[in-house]
PDB file of C-alpha atoms in Angstrom:
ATOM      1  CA  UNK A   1      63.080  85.518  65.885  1.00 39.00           C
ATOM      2  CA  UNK A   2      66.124  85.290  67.657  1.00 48.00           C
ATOM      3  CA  UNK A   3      68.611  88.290  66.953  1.00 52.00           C
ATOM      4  CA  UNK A   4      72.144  87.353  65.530  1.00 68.00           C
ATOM      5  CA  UNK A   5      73.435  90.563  66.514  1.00 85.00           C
ATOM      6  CA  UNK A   6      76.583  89.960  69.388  1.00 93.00           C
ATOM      7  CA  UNK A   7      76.311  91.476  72.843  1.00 97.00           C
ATOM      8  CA  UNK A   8      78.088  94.367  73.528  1.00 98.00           C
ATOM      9  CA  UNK A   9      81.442  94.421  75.591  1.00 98.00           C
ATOM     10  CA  UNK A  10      81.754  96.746  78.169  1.00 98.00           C
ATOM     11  CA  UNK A  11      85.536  98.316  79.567  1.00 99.00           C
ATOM     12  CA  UNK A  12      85.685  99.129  82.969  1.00 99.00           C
ATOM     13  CA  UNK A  13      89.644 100.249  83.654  1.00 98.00           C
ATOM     14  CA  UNK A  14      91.613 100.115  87.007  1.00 98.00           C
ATOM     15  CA  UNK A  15      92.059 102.839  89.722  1.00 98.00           C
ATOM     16  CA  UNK A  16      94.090 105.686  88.333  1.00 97.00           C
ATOM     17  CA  UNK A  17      93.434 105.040  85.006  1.00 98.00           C
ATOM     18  CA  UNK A  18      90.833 105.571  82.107  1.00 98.00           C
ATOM     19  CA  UNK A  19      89.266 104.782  79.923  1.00 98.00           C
ATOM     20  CA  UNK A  20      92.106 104.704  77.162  1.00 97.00           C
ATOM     21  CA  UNK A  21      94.228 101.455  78.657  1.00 97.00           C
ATOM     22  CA  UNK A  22      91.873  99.283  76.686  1.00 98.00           C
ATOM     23  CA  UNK A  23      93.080 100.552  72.957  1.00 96.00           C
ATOM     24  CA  UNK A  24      95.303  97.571  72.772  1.00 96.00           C
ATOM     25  CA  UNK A  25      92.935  94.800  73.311  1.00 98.00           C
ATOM     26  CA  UNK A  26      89.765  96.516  71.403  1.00 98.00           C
ATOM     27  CA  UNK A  27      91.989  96.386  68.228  1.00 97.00           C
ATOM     28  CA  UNK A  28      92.079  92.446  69.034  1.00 97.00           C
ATOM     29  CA  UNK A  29      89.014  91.724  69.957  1.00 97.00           C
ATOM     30  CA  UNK A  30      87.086  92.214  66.441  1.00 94.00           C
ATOM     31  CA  UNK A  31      83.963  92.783  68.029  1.00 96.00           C
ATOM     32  CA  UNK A  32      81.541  96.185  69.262  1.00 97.00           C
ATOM     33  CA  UNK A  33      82.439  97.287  72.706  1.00 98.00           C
ATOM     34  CA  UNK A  34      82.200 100.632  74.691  1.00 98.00           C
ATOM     35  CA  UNK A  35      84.954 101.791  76.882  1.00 98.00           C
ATOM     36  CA  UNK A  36      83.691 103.696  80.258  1.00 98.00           C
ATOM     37  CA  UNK A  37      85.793 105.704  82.602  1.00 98.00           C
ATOM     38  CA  UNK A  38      85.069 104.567  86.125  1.00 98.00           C
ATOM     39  CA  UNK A  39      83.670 107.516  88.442  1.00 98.00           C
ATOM     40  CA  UNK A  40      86.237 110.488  89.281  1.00 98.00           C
ATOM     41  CA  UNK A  41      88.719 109.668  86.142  1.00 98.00           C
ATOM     42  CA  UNK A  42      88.806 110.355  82.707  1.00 98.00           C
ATOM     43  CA  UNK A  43      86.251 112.382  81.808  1.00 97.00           C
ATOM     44  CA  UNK A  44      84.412 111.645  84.915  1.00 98.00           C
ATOM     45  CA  UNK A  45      83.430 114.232  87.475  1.00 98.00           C
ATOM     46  CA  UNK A  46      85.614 114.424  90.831  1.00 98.00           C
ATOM     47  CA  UNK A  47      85.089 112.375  93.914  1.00 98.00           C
ATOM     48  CA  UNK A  48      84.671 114.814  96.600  1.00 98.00           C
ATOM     49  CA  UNK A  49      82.899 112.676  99.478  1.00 98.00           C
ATOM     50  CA  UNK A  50      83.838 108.703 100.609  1.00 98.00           C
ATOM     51  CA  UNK A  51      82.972 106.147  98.067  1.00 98.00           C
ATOM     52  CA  UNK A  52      82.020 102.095  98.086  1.00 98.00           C
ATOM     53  CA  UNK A  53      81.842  99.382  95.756  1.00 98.00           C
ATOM     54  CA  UNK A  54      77.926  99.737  95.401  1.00 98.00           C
ATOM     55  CA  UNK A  55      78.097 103.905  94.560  1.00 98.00           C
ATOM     56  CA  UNK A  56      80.435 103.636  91.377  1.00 98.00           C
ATOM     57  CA  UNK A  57      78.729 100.423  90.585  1.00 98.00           C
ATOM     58  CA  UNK A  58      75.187 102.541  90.796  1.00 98.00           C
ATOM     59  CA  UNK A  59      76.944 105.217  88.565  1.00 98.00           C
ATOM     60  CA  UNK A  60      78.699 102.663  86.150  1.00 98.00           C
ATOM     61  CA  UNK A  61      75.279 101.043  85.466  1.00 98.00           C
ATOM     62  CA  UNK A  62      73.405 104.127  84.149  1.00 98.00           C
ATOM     63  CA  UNK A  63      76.137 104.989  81.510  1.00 98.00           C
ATOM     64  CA  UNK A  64      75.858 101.152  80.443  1.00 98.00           C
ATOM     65  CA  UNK A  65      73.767 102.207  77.068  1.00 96.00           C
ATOM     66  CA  UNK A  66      72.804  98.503  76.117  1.00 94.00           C
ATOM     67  CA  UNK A  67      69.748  97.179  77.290  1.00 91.00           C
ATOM     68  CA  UNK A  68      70.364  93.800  76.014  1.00 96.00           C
ATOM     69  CA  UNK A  69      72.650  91.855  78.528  1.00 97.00           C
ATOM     70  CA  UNK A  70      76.187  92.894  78.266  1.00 98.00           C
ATOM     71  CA  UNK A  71      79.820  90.746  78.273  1.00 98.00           C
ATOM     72  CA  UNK A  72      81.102  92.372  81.267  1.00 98.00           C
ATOM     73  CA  UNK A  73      85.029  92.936  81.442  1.00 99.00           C
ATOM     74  CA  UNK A  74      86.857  94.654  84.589  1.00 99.00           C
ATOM     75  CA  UNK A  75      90.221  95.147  85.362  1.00 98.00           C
ATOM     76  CA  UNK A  76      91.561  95.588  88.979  1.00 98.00           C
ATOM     77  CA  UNK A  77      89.149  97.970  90.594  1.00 98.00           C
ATOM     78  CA  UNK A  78      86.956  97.495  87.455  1.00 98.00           C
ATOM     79  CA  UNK A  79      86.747  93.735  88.125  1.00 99.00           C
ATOM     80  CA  UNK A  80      85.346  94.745  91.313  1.00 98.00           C
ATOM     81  CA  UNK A  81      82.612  97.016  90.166  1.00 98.00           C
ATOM     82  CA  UNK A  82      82.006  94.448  87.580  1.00 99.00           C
ATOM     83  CA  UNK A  83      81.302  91.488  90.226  1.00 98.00           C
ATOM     84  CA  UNK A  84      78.902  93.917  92.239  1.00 98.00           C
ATOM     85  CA  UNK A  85      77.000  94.737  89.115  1.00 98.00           C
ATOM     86  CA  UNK A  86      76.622  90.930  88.142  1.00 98.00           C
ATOM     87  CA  UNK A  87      75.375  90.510  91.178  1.00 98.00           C
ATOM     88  CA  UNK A  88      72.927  93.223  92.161  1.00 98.00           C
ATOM     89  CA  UNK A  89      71.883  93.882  88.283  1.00 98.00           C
ATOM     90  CA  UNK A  90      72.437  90.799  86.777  1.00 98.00           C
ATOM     91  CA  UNK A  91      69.693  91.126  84.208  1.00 98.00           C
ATOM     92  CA  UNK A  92      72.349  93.408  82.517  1.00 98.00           C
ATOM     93  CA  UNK A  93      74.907  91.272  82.433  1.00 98.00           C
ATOM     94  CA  UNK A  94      75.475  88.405  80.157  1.00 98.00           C
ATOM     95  CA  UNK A  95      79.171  86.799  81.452  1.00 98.00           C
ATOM     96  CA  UNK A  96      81.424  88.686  83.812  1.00 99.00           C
ATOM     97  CA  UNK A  97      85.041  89.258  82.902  1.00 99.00           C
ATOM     98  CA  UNK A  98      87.518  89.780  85.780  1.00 99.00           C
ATOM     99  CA  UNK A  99      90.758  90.344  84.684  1.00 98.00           C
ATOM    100  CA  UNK A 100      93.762  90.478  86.811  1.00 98.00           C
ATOM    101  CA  UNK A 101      91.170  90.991  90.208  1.00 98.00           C
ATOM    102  CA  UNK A 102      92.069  90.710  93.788  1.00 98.00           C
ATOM    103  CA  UNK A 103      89.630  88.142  95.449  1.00 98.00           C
ATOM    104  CA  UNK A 104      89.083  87.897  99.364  1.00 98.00           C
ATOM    105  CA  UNK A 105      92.580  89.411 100.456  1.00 98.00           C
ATOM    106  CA  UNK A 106      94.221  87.729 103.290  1.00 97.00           C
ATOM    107  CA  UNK A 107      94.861  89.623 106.731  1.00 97.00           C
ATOM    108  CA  UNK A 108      98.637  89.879 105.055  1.00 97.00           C
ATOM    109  CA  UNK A 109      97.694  90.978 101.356  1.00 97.00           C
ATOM    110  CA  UNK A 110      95.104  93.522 103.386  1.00 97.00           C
ATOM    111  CA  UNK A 111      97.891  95.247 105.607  1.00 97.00           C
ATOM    112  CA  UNK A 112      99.640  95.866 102.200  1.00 94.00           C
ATOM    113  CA  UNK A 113      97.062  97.385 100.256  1.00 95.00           C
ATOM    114  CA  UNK A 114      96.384  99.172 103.394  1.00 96.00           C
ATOM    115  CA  UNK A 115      99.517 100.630 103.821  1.00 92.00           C
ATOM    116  CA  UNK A 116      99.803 101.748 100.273  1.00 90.00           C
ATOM    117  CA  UNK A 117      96.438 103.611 100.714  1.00 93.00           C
ATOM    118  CA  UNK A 118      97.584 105.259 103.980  1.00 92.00           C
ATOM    119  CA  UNK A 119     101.043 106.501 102.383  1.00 90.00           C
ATOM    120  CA  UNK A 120      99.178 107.260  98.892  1.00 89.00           C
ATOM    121  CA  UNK A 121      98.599 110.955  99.321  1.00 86.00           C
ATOM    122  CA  UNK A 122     102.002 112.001 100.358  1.00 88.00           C
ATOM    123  CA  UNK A 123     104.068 111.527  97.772  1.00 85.00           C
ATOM    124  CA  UNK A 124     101.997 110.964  94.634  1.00 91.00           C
ATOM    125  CA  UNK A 125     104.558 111.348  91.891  1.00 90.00           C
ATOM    126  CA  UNK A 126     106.289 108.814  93.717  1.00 89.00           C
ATOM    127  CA  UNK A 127     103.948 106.467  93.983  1.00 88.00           C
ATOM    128  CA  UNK A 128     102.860 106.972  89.873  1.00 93.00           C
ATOM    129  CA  UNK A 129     106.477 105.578  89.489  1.00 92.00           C
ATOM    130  CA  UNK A 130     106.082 102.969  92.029  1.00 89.00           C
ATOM    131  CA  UNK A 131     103.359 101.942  89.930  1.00 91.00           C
ATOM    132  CA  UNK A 132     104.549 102.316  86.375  1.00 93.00           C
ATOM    133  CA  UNK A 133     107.934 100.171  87.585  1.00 92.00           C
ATOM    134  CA  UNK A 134     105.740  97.609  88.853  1.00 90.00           C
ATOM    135  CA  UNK A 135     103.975  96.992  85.674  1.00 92.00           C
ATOM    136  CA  UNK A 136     106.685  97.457  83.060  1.00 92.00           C
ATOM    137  CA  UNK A 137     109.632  96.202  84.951  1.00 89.00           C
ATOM    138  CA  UNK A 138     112.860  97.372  82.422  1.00 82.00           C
ATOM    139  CA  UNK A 139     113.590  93.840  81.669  1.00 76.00           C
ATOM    140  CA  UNK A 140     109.765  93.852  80.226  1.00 74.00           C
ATOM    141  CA  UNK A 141     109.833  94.816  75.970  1.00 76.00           C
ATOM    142  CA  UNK A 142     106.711  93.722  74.950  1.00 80.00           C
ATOM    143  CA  UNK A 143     104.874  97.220  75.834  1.00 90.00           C
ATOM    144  CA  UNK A 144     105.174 100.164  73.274  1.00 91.00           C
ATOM    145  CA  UNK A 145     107.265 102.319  75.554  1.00 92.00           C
ATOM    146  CA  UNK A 146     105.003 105.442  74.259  1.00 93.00           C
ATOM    147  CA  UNK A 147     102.045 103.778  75.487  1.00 93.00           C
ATOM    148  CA  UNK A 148     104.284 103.081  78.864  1.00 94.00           C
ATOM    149  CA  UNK A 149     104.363 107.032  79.128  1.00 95.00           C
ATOM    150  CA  UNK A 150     100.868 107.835  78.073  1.00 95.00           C
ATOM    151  CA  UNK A 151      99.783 105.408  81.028  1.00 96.00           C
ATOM    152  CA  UNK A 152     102.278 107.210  83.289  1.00 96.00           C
ATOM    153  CA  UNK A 153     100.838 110.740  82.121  1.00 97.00           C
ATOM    154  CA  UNK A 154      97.432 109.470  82.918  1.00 97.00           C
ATOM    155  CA  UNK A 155      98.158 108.406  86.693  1.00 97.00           C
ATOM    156  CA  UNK A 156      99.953 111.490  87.209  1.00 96.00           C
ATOM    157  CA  UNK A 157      96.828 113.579  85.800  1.00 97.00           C
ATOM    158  CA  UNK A 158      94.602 112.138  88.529  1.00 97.00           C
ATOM    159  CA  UNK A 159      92.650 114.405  90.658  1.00 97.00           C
ATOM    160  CA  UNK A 160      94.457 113.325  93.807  1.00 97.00           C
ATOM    161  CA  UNK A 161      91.316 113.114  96.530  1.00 97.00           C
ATOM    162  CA  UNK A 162      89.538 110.980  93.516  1.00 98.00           C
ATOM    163  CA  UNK A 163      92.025 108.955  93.313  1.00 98.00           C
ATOM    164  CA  UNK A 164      92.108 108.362  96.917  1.00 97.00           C
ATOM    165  CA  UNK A 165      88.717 108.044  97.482  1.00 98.00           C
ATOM    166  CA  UNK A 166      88.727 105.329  93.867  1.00 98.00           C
ATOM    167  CA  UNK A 167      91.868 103.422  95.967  1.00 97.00           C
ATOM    168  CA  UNK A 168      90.388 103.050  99.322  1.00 98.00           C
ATOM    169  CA  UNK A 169      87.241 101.043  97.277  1.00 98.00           C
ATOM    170  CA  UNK A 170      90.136  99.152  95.998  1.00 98.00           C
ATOM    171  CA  UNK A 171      91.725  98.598  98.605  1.00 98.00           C
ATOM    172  CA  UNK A 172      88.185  97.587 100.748  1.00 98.00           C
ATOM    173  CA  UNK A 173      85.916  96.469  97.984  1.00 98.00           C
ATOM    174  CA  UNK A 174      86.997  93.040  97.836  1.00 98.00           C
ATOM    175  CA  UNK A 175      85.686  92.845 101.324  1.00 97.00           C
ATOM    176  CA  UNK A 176      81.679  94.229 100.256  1.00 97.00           C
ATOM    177  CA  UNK A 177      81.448  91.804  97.708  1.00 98.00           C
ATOM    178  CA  UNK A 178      83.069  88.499  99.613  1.00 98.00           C
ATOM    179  CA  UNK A 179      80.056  87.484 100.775  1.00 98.00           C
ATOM    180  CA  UNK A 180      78.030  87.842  97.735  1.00 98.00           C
ATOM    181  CA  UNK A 181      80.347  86.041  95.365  1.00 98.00           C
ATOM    182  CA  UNK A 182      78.167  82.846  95.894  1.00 98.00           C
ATOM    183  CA  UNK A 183      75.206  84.482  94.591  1.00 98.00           C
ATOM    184  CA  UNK A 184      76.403  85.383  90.798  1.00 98.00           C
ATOM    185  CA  UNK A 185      74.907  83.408  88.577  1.00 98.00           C
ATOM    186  CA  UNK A 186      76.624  84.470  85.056  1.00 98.00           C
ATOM    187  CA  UNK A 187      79.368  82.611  83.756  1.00 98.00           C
ATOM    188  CA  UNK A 188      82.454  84.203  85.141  1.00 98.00           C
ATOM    189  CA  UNK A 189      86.066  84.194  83.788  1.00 99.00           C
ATOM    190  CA  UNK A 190      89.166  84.791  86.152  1.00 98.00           C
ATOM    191  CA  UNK A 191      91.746  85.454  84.428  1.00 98.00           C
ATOM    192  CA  UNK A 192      95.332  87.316  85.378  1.00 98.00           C
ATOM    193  CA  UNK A 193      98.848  87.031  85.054  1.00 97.00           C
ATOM    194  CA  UNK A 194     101.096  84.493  86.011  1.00 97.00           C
ATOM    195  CA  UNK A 195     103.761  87.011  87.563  1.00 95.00           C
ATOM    196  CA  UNK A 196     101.081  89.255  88.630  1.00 96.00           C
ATOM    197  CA  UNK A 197     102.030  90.586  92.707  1.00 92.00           C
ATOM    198  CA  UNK A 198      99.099  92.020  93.508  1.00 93.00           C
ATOM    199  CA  UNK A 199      96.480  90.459  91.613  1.00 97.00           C
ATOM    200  CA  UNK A 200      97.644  87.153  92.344  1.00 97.00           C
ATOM    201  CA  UNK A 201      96.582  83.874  90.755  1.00 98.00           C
ATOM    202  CA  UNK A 202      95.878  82.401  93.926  1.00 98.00           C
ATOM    203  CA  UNK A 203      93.349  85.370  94.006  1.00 98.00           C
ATOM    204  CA  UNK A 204      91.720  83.817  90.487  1.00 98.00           C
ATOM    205  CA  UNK A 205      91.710  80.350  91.912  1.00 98.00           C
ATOM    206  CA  UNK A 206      89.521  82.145  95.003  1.00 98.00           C
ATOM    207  CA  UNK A 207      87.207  83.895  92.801  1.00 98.00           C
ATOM    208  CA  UNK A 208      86.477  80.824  90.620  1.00 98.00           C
ATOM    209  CA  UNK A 209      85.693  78.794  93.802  1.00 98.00           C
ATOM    210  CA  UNK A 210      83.709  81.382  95.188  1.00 98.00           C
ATOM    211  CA  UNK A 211      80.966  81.110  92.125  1.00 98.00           C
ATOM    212  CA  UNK A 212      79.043  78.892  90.636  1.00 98.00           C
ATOM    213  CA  UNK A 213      79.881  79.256  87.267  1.00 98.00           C
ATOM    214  CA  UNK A 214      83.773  80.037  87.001  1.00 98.00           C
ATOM    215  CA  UNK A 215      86.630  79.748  84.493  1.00 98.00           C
ATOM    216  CA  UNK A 216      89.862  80.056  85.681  1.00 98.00           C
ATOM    217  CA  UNK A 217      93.037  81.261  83.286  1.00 98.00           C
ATOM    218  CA  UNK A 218      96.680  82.281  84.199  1.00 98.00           C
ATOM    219  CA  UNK A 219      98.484  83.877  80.984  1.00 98.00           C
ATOM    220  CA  UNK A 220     102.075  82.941  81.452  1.00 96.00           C
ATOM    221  CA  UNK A 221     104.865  85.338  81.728  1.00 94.00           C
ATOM    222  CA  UNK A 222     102.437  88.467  82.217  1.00 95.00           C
ATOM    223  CA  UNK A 223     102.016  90.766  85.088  1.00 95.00           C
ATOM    224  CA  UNK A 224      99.173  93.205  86.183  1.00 96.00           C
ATOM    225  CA  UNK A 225      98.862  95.156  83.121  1.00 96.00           C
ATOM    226  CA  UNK A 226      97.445  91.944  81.537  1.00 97.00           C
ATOM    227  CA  UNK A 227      95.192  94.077  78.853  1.00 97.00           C
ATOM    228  CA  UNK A 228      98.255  96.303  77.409  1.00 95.00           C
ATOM    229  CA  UNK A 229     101.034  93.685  78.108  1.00 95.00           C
ATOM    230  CA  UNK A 230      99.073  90.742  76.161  1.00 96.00           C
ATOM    231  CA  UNK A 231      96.802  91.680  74.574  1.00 97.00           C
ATOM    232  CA  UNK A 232      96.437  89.283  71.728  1.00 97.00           C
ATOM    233  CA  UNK A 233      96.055  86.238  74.290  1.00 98.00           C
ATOM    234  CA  UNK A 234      93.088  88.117  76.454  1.00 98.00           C
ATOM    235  CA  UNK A 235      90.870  88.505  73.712  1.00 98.00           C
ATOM    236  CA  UNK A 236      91.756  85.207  72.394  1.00 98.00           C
ATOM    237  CA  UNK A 237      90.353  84.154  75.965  1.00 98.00           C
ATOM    238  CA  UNK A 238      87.602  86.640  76.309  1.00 98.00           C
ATOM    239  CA  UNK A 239      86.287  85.902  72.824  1.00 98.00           C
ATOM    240  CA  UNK A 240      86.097  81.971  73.295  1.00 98.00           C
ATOM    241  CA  UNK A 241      84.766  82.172  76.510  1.00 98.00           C
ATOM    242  CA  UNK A 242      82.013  85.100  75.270  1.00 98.00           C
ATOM    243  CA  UNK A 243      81.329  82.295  72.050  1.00 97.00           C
ATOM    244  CA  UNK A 244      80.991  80.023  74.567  1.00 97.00           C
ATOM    245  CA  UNK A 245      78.048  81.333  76.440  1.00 97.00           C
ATOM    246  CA  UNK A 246      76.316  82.805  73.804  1.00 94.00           C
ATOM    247  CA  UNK A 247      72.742  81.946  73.324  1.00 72.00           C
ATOM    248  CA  UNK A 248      72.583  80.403  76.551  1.00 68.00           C
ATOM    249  CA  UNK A 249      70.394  83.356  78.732  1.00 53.00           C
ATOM    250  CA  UNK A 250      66.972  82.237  79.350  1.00 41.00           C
TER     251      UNK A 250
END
């Protein structure tokens, strides 16, 4: 007898953050789903040695509980980890999610991310409010400005050589999995914001061509901090396109 029971969600959050920047969107979604921090935030143990793509994947994958396929969701670096886990464990993985995701940088979007890495250690406060004005410009009002500051209070808390080793898999990841894109099979969702810089939608339209099974969505009028600035319309997206490939695993 085939089990009626939904597949479990799975969180994985973007460099500097943890696991707490998906509270908005689990209150939307309506259905069970398990938040993780990524390795060297939240509750997480420091990085103290260089990391890849493939390591946190490796250490994502045995704190994934389920062992019924999962619905997959990543943001930013988490998008990342999530497309090397569809691809090197995908009987784990139901659909993959990757929200607001970079996807095969060019030689210009690499010098940038680059140069943020190289300058990232410095000055870290100022780069926490590099990043906070970034996301929630002050002409943006549709973010609870106390969840604005709890974000902020979260990047500042990182452990800065975590963070640094978490940002240069960021910043190279995209990169390791390039050539592997091809080979996930799952149903995969692209999905980011229209005004996003960094996670572009070009860089949707790239991941959706790169695999065989893609869905490609551009939320209007949102930026990179898709999951806390919108969240009502990403779960209205992840849950049709999780209905929509339900029942459908061999």
């Amino acid at each position: 007898m085939t089990s009626t029971k939904q597949p479990m969600v799975v969180l994985l959050h973007g460099v500097g953050l943890d696991r707490t920047m998906w509270k908005p969107l689990r209150e939307q979604l309506g259905r069970e789903s398990v938040a993780l921090d990524l390795p060297g935030h939240g509750l997480r143990p420091p990085l103290r040695s260089e990391q890849s793509l493939a390591s946190l994947a490796s250490d994502v994958l045995e704190r994934i509980e389920s062992r019924e396929p999962v619905h997959l969701v990543g943001f930013s670096l988490g998008a990342l980890v999530a497309q090397h886990l569809a691809r090197f464990a995908p009987e784990r993985v139901l659909t993959l999610s990757a929200v607001n995701s970079v996807c095969q940088r060019t030689s210009e979007e690499s010098a940038a991310v680059e140069e943020r890495l190289a300058t990232a250690g410095t000055n870290f406060s100022q780069g926490v409010d590099r990043a906070i004005e970034r996301w929630f410009p002050a002409s943006s009002t549709t973010v609870d400005p106390e969840f604005i500051e709890a974000t902020r209070q979260t990047m500042a808390g990182n452990d800065l050589e975590s963070y640094l080793h978490a940002y240069a898999v960021f910043a190279r990841g995209d990169r390791e999995i390039a050539g592997e894109l091809g080979a996930i099979k799952q149903p995969t969702l692209a999905i980011t914001g229209e005004l996003d810089p960094g996670s572009t939608p070009q860089m949707s339209h790239r991941l959706v061509a790169a695999v065989p099974q893609g869905r490609l969505r551009i939320i209007p009028g949102a930026r990179h901090m898709l999951p806390v600035e919108n969240p009502r319309a990403l779960a209205a997206e992840l849950n049709s396109f999780f209905s929509d490939n339900e029942g459908k695993q061999a």
